[in-house]
Amino acid sequence: MTFGEKLQKLRQKAAMSQDALAERLDVSRQAVSRWERDETMPETDKVVALADLFGVTTDYLLRQGTKEEPQAAQATAAAPQKDSGREILERLGYLAKTKGYLLGWVLIGWGVLDLVILLLMGLGVLNFMIW
């Protein structure tokens, strides 16, 4: 399903006219008509407003070919889900790309701590038994 088909289906299911929807979103009826015919796409803030108005996710509205019903989209959005391994790896990858410098600081701190321990062991202040 295209964005326009989904929008038209949701609007009709809510028993709302194009005029009423246009008024709610502060746009013209012609704009709503062009969205439903897939001639144009609404601005991002309008997509978010549409998702909130019809109780679906923006993902449901924007993804092409999604056959998922709006109720299923709501249930998916409302139900807490456990992170899959792939999602965790993606998040770690994102953190490494954006906050990788923090790992460098941790490694530097670890190295300094190692040097201090070795220095104290060399001076005889610390006596660790190495197996």
Backbone as JSON Lines, residues from 0, in Angstrom:
{"i":0,"aa":"M","n":[0.84,-1.19,0.0],"ca":[0.0,0.0,0.0],"c":[0.88,1.24,0.0]}
{"i":1,"aa":"T","n":[0.44,2.24,-0.72],"ca":[1.17,3.5,-0.74],"c":[0.7,4.37,0.42]}
{"i":2,"aa":"F","n":[1.44,5.46,0.63],"ca":[1.07,6.4,1.67],"c":[-0.35,6.92,1.45]}
{"i":3,"aa":"G","n":[-0.66,7.31,0.2],"ca":[-1.97,7.85,-0.11],"c":[-3.09,6.87,0.14]}
{"i":4,"aa":"E","n":[-2.88,5.62,-0.21],"ca":[-3.91,4.6,0.02],"c":[-4.14,4.4,1.51]}
{"i":5,"aa":"K","n":[-3.05,4.38,2.28],"ca":[-3.19,4.22,3.73],"c":[-3.92,5.41,4.34]}
{"i":6,"aa":"L","n":[-3.54,6.61,3.9],"ca":[-4.17,7.82,4.43],"c":[-5.67,7.83,4.13]}
{"i":7,"aa":"Q","n":[-6.02,7.51,2.88],"ca":[-7.43,7.5,2.5],"c":[-8.21,6.46,3.31]}
{"i":8,"aa":"K","n":[-7.63,5.28,3.48],"ca":[-8.29,4.22,4.24],"c":[-8.5,4.64,5.7]}
{"i":9,"aa":"L","n":[-7.47,5.23,6.31],"ca":[-7.57,5.67,7.71],"c":[-8.6,6.79,7.86]}
{"i":10,"aa":"R","n":[-8.58,7.72,6.91],"ca":[-9.52,8.85,6.96],"c":[-10.96,8.36,6.84]}
{"i":11,"aa":"Q","n":[-11.2,7.45,5.89],"ca":[-12.55,6.93,5.7],"c":[-13.0,6.09,6.9]}
{"i":12,"aa":"K","n":[-12.08,5.33,7.47],"ca":[-12.41,4.52,8.64],"c":[-12.81,5.41,9.82]}
{"i":13,"aa":"A","n":[-12.2,6.6,9.9],"ca":[-12.53,7.55,10.96],"c":[-13.75,8.39,10.6]}
{"i":14,"aa":"A","n":[-14.36,8.1,9.44],"ca":[-15.54,8.83,8.97],"c":[-15.26,10.33,8.91]}
{"i":15,"aa":"M","n":[-14.13,10.66,8.32],"ca":[-13.7,12.04,8.25],"c":[-13.6,12.44,6.77]}
{"i":16,"aa":"S","n":[-14.07,13.62,6.44],"ca":[-13.96,14.11,5.07],"c":[-12.59,14.71,4.85]}
{"i":17,"aa":"Q","n":[-12.24,14.92,3.59],"ca":[-10.97,15.58,3.3],"c":[-10.95,16.98,3.88]}
{"i":18,"aa":"D","n":[-12.11,17.66,3.82],"ca":[-12.2,19.01,4.39],"c":[-11.93,19.0,5.89]}
{"i":19,"aa":"A","n":[-12.52,18.04,6.59],"ca":[-12.34,17.97,8.05],"c":[-10.88,17.67,8.39]}
{"i":20,"aa":"L","n":[-10.28,16.75,7.65],"ca":[-8.87,16.42,7.9],"c":[-7.98,17.63,7.61]}
{"i":21,"aa":"A","n":[-8.28,18.3,6.51],"ca":[-7.5,19.49,6.15],"c":[-7.58,20.56,7.23]}
{"i":22,"aa":"E","n":[-8.79,20.72,7.77],"ca":[-8.97,21.72,8.83],"c":[-8.18,21.34,10.08]}
{"i":23,"aa":"R","n":[-8.19,20.05,10.43],"ca":[-7.46,19.59,11.62],"c":[-5.97,19.82,11.48]}
{"i":24,"aa":"L","n":[-5.45,19.68,10.24],"ca":[-4.01,19.8,10.0],"c":[-3.6,21.2,9.54]}
{"i":25,"aa":"D","n":[-4.58,22.08,9.38],"ca":[-4.33,23.44,8.94],"c":[-3.67,23.47,7.55]}
{"i":26,"aa":"V","n":[-4.25,22.69,6.64],"ca":[-3.83,22.68,5.24],"c":[-5.08,22.77,4.38]}
{"i":27,"aa":"S","n":[-4.9,22.88,3.07],"ca":[-6.05,22.95,2.17],"c":[-6.58,21.54,1.87]}
{"i":28,"aa":"R","n":[-7.85,21.48,1.45],"ca":[-8.42,20.2,1.06],"c":[-7.68,19.64,-0.15]}
{"i":29,"aa":"Q","n":[-7.21,20.53,-1.02],"ca":[-6.47,20.09,-2.2],"c":[-5.17,19.4,-1.81]}
{"i":30,"aa":"A","n":[-4.53,19.87,-0.73],"ca":[-3.3,19.24,-0.26],"c":[-3.58,17.81,0.19]}
{"i":31,"aa":"V","n":[-4.67,17.62,0.93],"ca":[-5.05,16.27,1.38],"c":[-5.34,15.39,0.17]}
{"i":32,"aa":"S","n":[-6.05,15.95,-0.81],"ca":[-6.37,15.2,-2.02],"c":[-5.11,14.78,-2.76]}
{"i":33,"aa":"R","n":[-4.12,15.66,-2.87],"ca":[-2.85,15.34,-3.54],"c":[-2.08,14.27,-2.76]}
{"i":34,"aa":"W","n":[-2.16,14.31,-1.42],"ca":[-1.49,13.28,-0.61],"c":[-2.12,11.92,-0.89]}
{"i":35,"aa":"E","n":[-3.45,11.89,-0.93],"ca":[-4.15,10.62,-1.13],"c":[-3.94,10.06,-2.53]}
{"i":36,"aa":"R","n":[-3.68,10.92,-3.5],"ca":[-3.4,10.46,-4.88],"c":[-1.91,10.22,-5.09]}
{"i":37,"aa":"D","n":[-1.12,10.35,-4.04],"ca":[0.34,10.15,-4.09],"c":[1.03,11.09,-5.07]}
{"i":38,"aa":"E","n":[0.47,12.27,-5.22],"ca":[1.11,13.28,-6.08],"c":[2.19,14.03,-5.3]}
{"i":39,"aa":"T","n":[1.93,14.23,-4.02],"ca":[2.9,14.89,-3.15],"c":[2.9,14.19,-1.8]}
{"i":40,"aa":"M","n":[3.9,14.52,-1.0],"ca":[3.98,13.99,0.37],"c":[3.87,15.16,1.34]}
{"i":41,"aa":"P","n":[3.24,14.93,2.47],"ca":[3.14,16.01,3.47],"c":[4.5,16.26,4.13]}
{"i":42,"aa":"E","n":[4.61,17.41,4.74],"ca":[5.82,17.73,5.51],"c":[5.9,16.81,6.72]}
{"i":43,"aa":"T","n":[7.08,16.7,7.28],"ca":[7.33,15.78,8.4],"c":[6.39,16.03,9.57]}
{"i":44,"aa":"D","n":[6.19,17.29,9.92],"ca":[5.32,17.57,11.07],"c":[3.87,17.15,10.8]}
{"i":45,"aa":"K","n":[3.46,17.2,9.54],"ca":[2.1,16.75,9.19],"c":[2.0,15.23,9.27]}
{"i":46,"aa":"V","n":[3.07,14.52,8.88],"ca":[3.07,13.05,8.98],"c":[2.94,12.63,10.44]}
{"i":47,"aa":"V","n":[3.67,13.31,11.31],"ca":[3.59,13.01,12.75],"c":[2.19,13.31,13.27]}
{"i":48,"aa":"A","n":[1.61,14.42,12.84],"ca":[0.25,14.77,13.27],"c":[-0.76,13.74,12.76]}
{"i":49,"aa":"L","n":[-0.59,13.27,11.53],"ca":[-1.48,12.24,10.99],"c":[-1.38,10.94,11.79]}
{"i":50,"aa":"A","n":[-0.15,10.55,12.12],"ca":[0.06,9.33,12.9],"c":[-0.62,9.45,14.26]}
{"i":51,"aa":"D","n":[-0.46,10.6,14.9],"ca":[-1.1,10.81,16.2],"c":[-2.62,10.83,16.08]}
{"i":52,"aa":"L","n":[-3.12,11.48,15.04],"ca":[-4.55,11.61,14.84],"c":[-5.22,10.25,14.63]}
{"i":53,"aa":"F","n":[-4.58,9.38,13.84],"ca":[-5.19,8.1,13.52],"c":[-4.7,6.96,14.41]}
{"i":54,"aa":"G","n":[-3.79,7.25,15.32],"ca":[-3.32,6.24,16.26],"c":[-2.46,5.16,15.63]}
{"i":55,"aa":"V","n":[-1.65,5.55,14.65],"ca":[-0.72,4.62,14.02],"c":[0.68,5.19,14.13]}
{"i":56,"aa":"T","n":[1.67,4.4,13.71],"ca":[3.04,4.89,13.76],"c":[3.38,5.59,12.45]}
{"i":57,"aa":"T","n":[4.35,6.46,12.5],"ca":[4.83,7.11,11.27],"c":[5.47,6.06,10.36]}
{"i":58,"aa":"D","n":[6.04,5.05,10.95],"ca":[6.63,3.96,10.19],"c":[5.57,3.28,9.33]}
{"i":59,"aa":"Y","n":[4.42,3.02,9.9],"ca":[3.32,2.4,9.15],"c":[2.91,3.29,7.98]}
{"i":60,"aa":"L","n":[2.81,4.58,8.23],"ca":[2.37,5.49,7.17],"c":[3.39,5.6,6.04]}
{"i":61,"aa":"L","n":[4.66,5.63,6.37],"ca":[5.67,5.95,5.37],"c":[6.25,4.76,4.62]}
{"i":62,"aa":"R","n":[6.26,3.6,5.23],"ca":[6.85,2.44,4.53],"c":[5.96,1.97,3.4]}
{"i":63,"aa":"Q","n":[6.57,1.78,2.23],"ca":[5.85,1.29,1.06],"c":[5.57,-0.2,1.23]}
{"i":64,"aa":"G","n":[4.39,-0.63,0.8],"ca":[4.07,-2.04,0.77],"c":[3.74,-2.66,2.11]}
{"i":65,"aa":"T","n":[3.65,-1.88,3.18],"ca":[3.33,-2.43,4.48],"c":[1.88,-2.89,4.47]}
{"i":66,"aa":"K","n":[1.66,-4.17,4.73],"ca":[0.31,-4.72,4.73],"c":[-0.26,-4.79,6.14]}
{"i":67,"aa":"E","n":[0.53,-4.37,7.08],"ca":[0.13,-4.41,8.49],"c":[-1.05,-3.47,8.71]}
{"i":68,"aa":"E","n":[-2.05,-3.94,9.39],"ca":[-3.22,-3.13,9.71],"c":[-2.86,-2.11,10.79]}
{"i":69,"aa":"P","n":[-3.55,-0.98,10.82],"ca":[-3.25,0.04,11.83],"c":[-3.34,-0.48,13.26]}
{"i":70,"aa":"Q","n":[-4.31,-1.38,13.54],"ca":[-4.43,-1.91,14.89],"c":[-3.18,-2.69,15.25]}
{"i":71,"aa":"A","n":[-2.66,-3.46,14.3],"ca":[-1.44,-4.22,14.55],"c":[-0.27,-3.27,14.75]}
{"i":72,"aa":"A","n":[-0.27,-2.18,14.0],"ca":[0.8,-1.19,14.17],"c":[0.73,-0.57,15.56]}
{"i":73,"aa":"Q","n":[-0.5,-0.31,16.03],"ca":[-0.66,0.23,17.37],"c":[-0.17,-0.76,18.41]}
{"i":74,"aa":"A","n":[-0.57,-2.01,18.27],"ca":[-0.17,-3.03,19.24],"c":[1.33,-3.18,19.26]}
{"i":75,"aa":"T","n":[1.96,-3.12,18.1],"ca":[3.41,-3.24,18.03],"c":[4.07,-2.06,18.73]}
{"i":76,"aa":"A","n":[3.53,-0.88,18.51],"ca":[4.12,0.31,19.12],"c":[3.89,0.33,20.63]}
{"i":77,"aa":"A","n":[2.75,-0.17,21.07],"ca":[2.41,-0.1,22.48],"c":[3.07,-1.2,23.29]}
{"i":78,"aa":"A","n":[3.31,-2.36,22.68],"ca":[3.87,-3.48,23.43],"c":[5.38,-3.33,23.61]}
{"i":79,"aa":"P","n":[5.86,-3.42,24.85],"ca":[7.3,-3.35,25.04],"c":[7.94,-4.61,24.48]}
{"i":80,"aa":"Q","n":[9.02,-4.41,23.74],"ca":[9.69,-5.54,23.12],"c":[11.11,-5.63,23.64]}
{"i":81,"aa":"K","n":[11.6,-6.87,23.71],"ca":[12.98,-7.06,24.1],"c":[13.87,-6.72,22.93]}
{"i":82,"aa":"D","n":[15.04,-6.19,23.23],"ca":[15.98,-5.87,22.17],"c":[16.54,-7.15,21.59]}
{"i":83,"aa":"S","n":[16.52,-7.23,20.3],"ca":[17.13,-8.39,19.66],"c":[18.63,-8.16,19.63]}
{"i":84,"aa":"G","n":[19.36,-9.21,19.37],"ca":[20.82,-9.1,19.33],"c":[21.27,-8.12,18.27]}
{"i":85,"aa":"R","n":[20.57,-8.1,17.15],"ca":[20.95,-7.2,16.07],"c":[20.77,-5.73,16.48]}
{"i":86,"aa":"E","n":[19.64,-5.44,17.17],"ca":[19.41,-4.07,17.62],"c":[20.48,-3.63,18.61]}
{"i":87,"aa":"I","n":[20.88,-4.53,19.49],"ca":[21.92,-4.21,20.47],"c":[23.23,-3.91,19.75]}
{"i":88,"aa":"L","n":[23.58,-4.74,18.77],"ca":[24.8,-4.5,18.01],"c":[24.75,-3.18,17.24]}
{"i":89,"aa":"E","n":[23.57,-2.86,16.68],"ca":[23.42,-1.58,15.98],"c":[23.61,-0.41,16.94]}
{"i":90,"aa":"R","n":[23.05,-0.53,18.13],"ca":[23.21,0.54,19.12],"c":[24.67,0.68,19.56]}
{"i":91,"aa":"L","n":[25.33,-0.45,19.77],"ca":[26.74,-0.41,20.14],"c":[27.58,0.19,19.02]}
{"i":92,"aa":"G","n":[27.26,-0.16,17.79],"ca":[27.95,0.41,16.64],"c":[27.76,1.91,16.57]}
{"i":93,"aa":"Y","n":[26.54,2.36,16.82],"ca":[26.25,3.79,16.83],"c":[27.04,4.5,17.93]}
{"i":94,"aa":"L","n":[27.07,3.9,19.12],"ca":[27.83,4.5,20.22],"c":[29.31,4.55,19.89]}
{"i":95,"aa":"A","n":[29.83,3.48,19.27],"ca":[31.25,3.46,18.91],"c":[31.56,4.56,17.91]}
{"i":96,"aa":"K","n":[30.65,4.8,16.97],"ca":[30.89,5.84,15.97],"c":[30.79,7.23,16.56]}
{"i":97,"aa":"T","n":[29.83,7.44,17.44],"ca":[29.6,8.78,17.96],"c":[30.34,9.07,19.26]}
{"i":98,"aa":"K","n":[30.59,8.05,20.06],"ca":[31.23,8.25,21.36],"c":[32.51,7.43,21.5]}
{"i":99,"aa":"G","n":[33.11,7.08,20.37],"ca":[34.3,6.23,20.39],"c":[35.47,6.83,21.16]}
{"i":100,"aa":"Y","n":[35.55,8.15,21.17],"ca":[36.63,8.81,21.89],"c":[36.6,8.48,23.38]}
{"i":101,"aa":"L","n":[35.43,8.18,23.92],"ca":[35.33,7.82,25.34],"c":[36.07,6.53,25.64]}
{"i":102,"aa":"L","n":[36.01,5.58,24.71],"ca":[36.76,4.33,24.88],"c":[38.25,4.62,24.95]}
{"i":103,"aa":"G","n":[38.72,5.56,24.14],"ca":[40.13,5.96,24.19],"c":[40.52,6.47,25.57]}
{"i":104,"aa":"W","n":[39.67,7.3,26.16],"ca":[39.96,7.82,27.49],"c":[39.97,6.71,28.53]}
{"i":105,"aa":"V","n":[39.08,5.75,28.4],"ca":[39.05,4.62,29.33],"c":[40.35,3.83,29.21]}
{"i":106,"aa":"L","n":[40.79,3.59,27.98],"ca":[42.03,2.84,27.78],"c":[43.24,3.6,28.31]}
{"i":107,"aa":"I","n":[43.27,4.9,28.13],"ca":[44.36,5.71,28.67],"c":[44.37,5.64,30.19]}
{"i":108,"aa":"G","n":[43.18,5.75,30.8],"ca":[43.09,5.65,32.26],"c":[43.55,4.3,32.76]}
{"i":109,"aa":"W","n":[43.19,3.25,32.07],"ca":[43.6,1.91,32.43],"c":[45.12,1.76,32.33]}
{"i":110,"aa":"G","n":[45.67,2.31,31.27],"ca":[47.13,2.26,31.1],"c":[47.86,3.0,32.2]}
{"i":111,"aa":"V","n":[47.36,4.18,32.56],"ca":[47.98,4.96,33.63],"c":[47.89,4.2,34.95]}
{"i":112,"aa":"L","n":[46.75,3.6,35.22],"ca":[46.58,2.82,36.44],"c":[47.56,1.64,36.46]}
{"i":113,"aa":"D","n":[47.73,0.97,35.33],"ca":[48.69,-0.13,35.22],"c":[50.12,0.36,35.52]}
{"i":114,"aa":"L","n":[50.47,1.51,34.96],"ca":[51.81,2.05,35.2],"c":[52.02,2.4,36.67]}
{"i":115,"aa":"V","n":[51.02,2.97,37.29],"ca":[51.13,3.31,38.71],"c":[51.31,2.05,39.55]}
{"i":116,"aa":"I","n":[50.53,1.0,39.25],"ca":[50.65,-0.26,39.99],"c":[52.04,-0.86,39.79]}
{"i":117,"aa":"L","n":[52.54,-0.87,38.54],"ca":[53.88,-1.4,38.28],"c":[54.94,-0.59,39.01]}
{"i":118,"aa":"L","n":[54.79,0.72,39.02],"ca":[55.75,1.57,39.72],"c":[55.73,1.29,41.22]}
{"i":119,"aa":"L","n":[54.54,1.17,41.8],"ca":[54.44,0.88,43.23],"c":[54.98,-0.51,43.56]}
{"i":120,"aa":"M","n":[54.76,-1.47,42.64],"ca":[55.31,-2.82,42.86],"c":[56.83,-2.78,42.79]}
{"i":121,"aa":"G","n":[57.37,-1.99,41.87],"ca":[58.82,-1.88,41.73],"c":[59.46,-1.24,42.94]}
{"i":122,"aa":"L","n":[58.75,-0.33,43.57],"ca":[59.27,0.32,44.77],"c":[59.06,-0.52,46.02]}
{"i":123,"aa":"G","n":[58.33,-1.6,45.88],"ca":[58.1,-2.49,47.02],"c":[56.93,-2.07,47.88]}
{"i":124,"aa":"V","n":[56.18,-1.07,47.47],"ca":[55.04,-0.62,48.25],"c":[53.91,-1.63,48.14]}
{"i":125,"aa":"L","n":[53.73,-2.2,46.97],"ca":[52.7,-3.2,46.75],"c":[53.35,-4.54,46.5]}
{"i":126,"aa":"N","n":[52.86,-5.55,47.16],"ca":[53.38,-6.9,46.95],"c":[52.24,-7.8,46.47]}
{"i":127,"aa":"F","n":[52.14,-7.94,45.17],"ca":[51.14,-8.83,44.6],"c":[51.82,-10.14,44.24]}
{"i":128,"aa":"M","n":[51.11,-11.15,44.46],"ca":[51.63,-12.46,44.12],"c":[51.15,-12.8,42.71]}
{"i":129,"aa":"I","n":[52.04,-13.02,41.81],"ca":[51.69,-13.37,40.43],"c":[51.83,-14.86,40.28]}
{"i":130,"aa":"W","n":[50.82,-15.51,39.85],"ca":[50.81,-16.97,39.73],"c":[51.48,-17.37,38.49]}
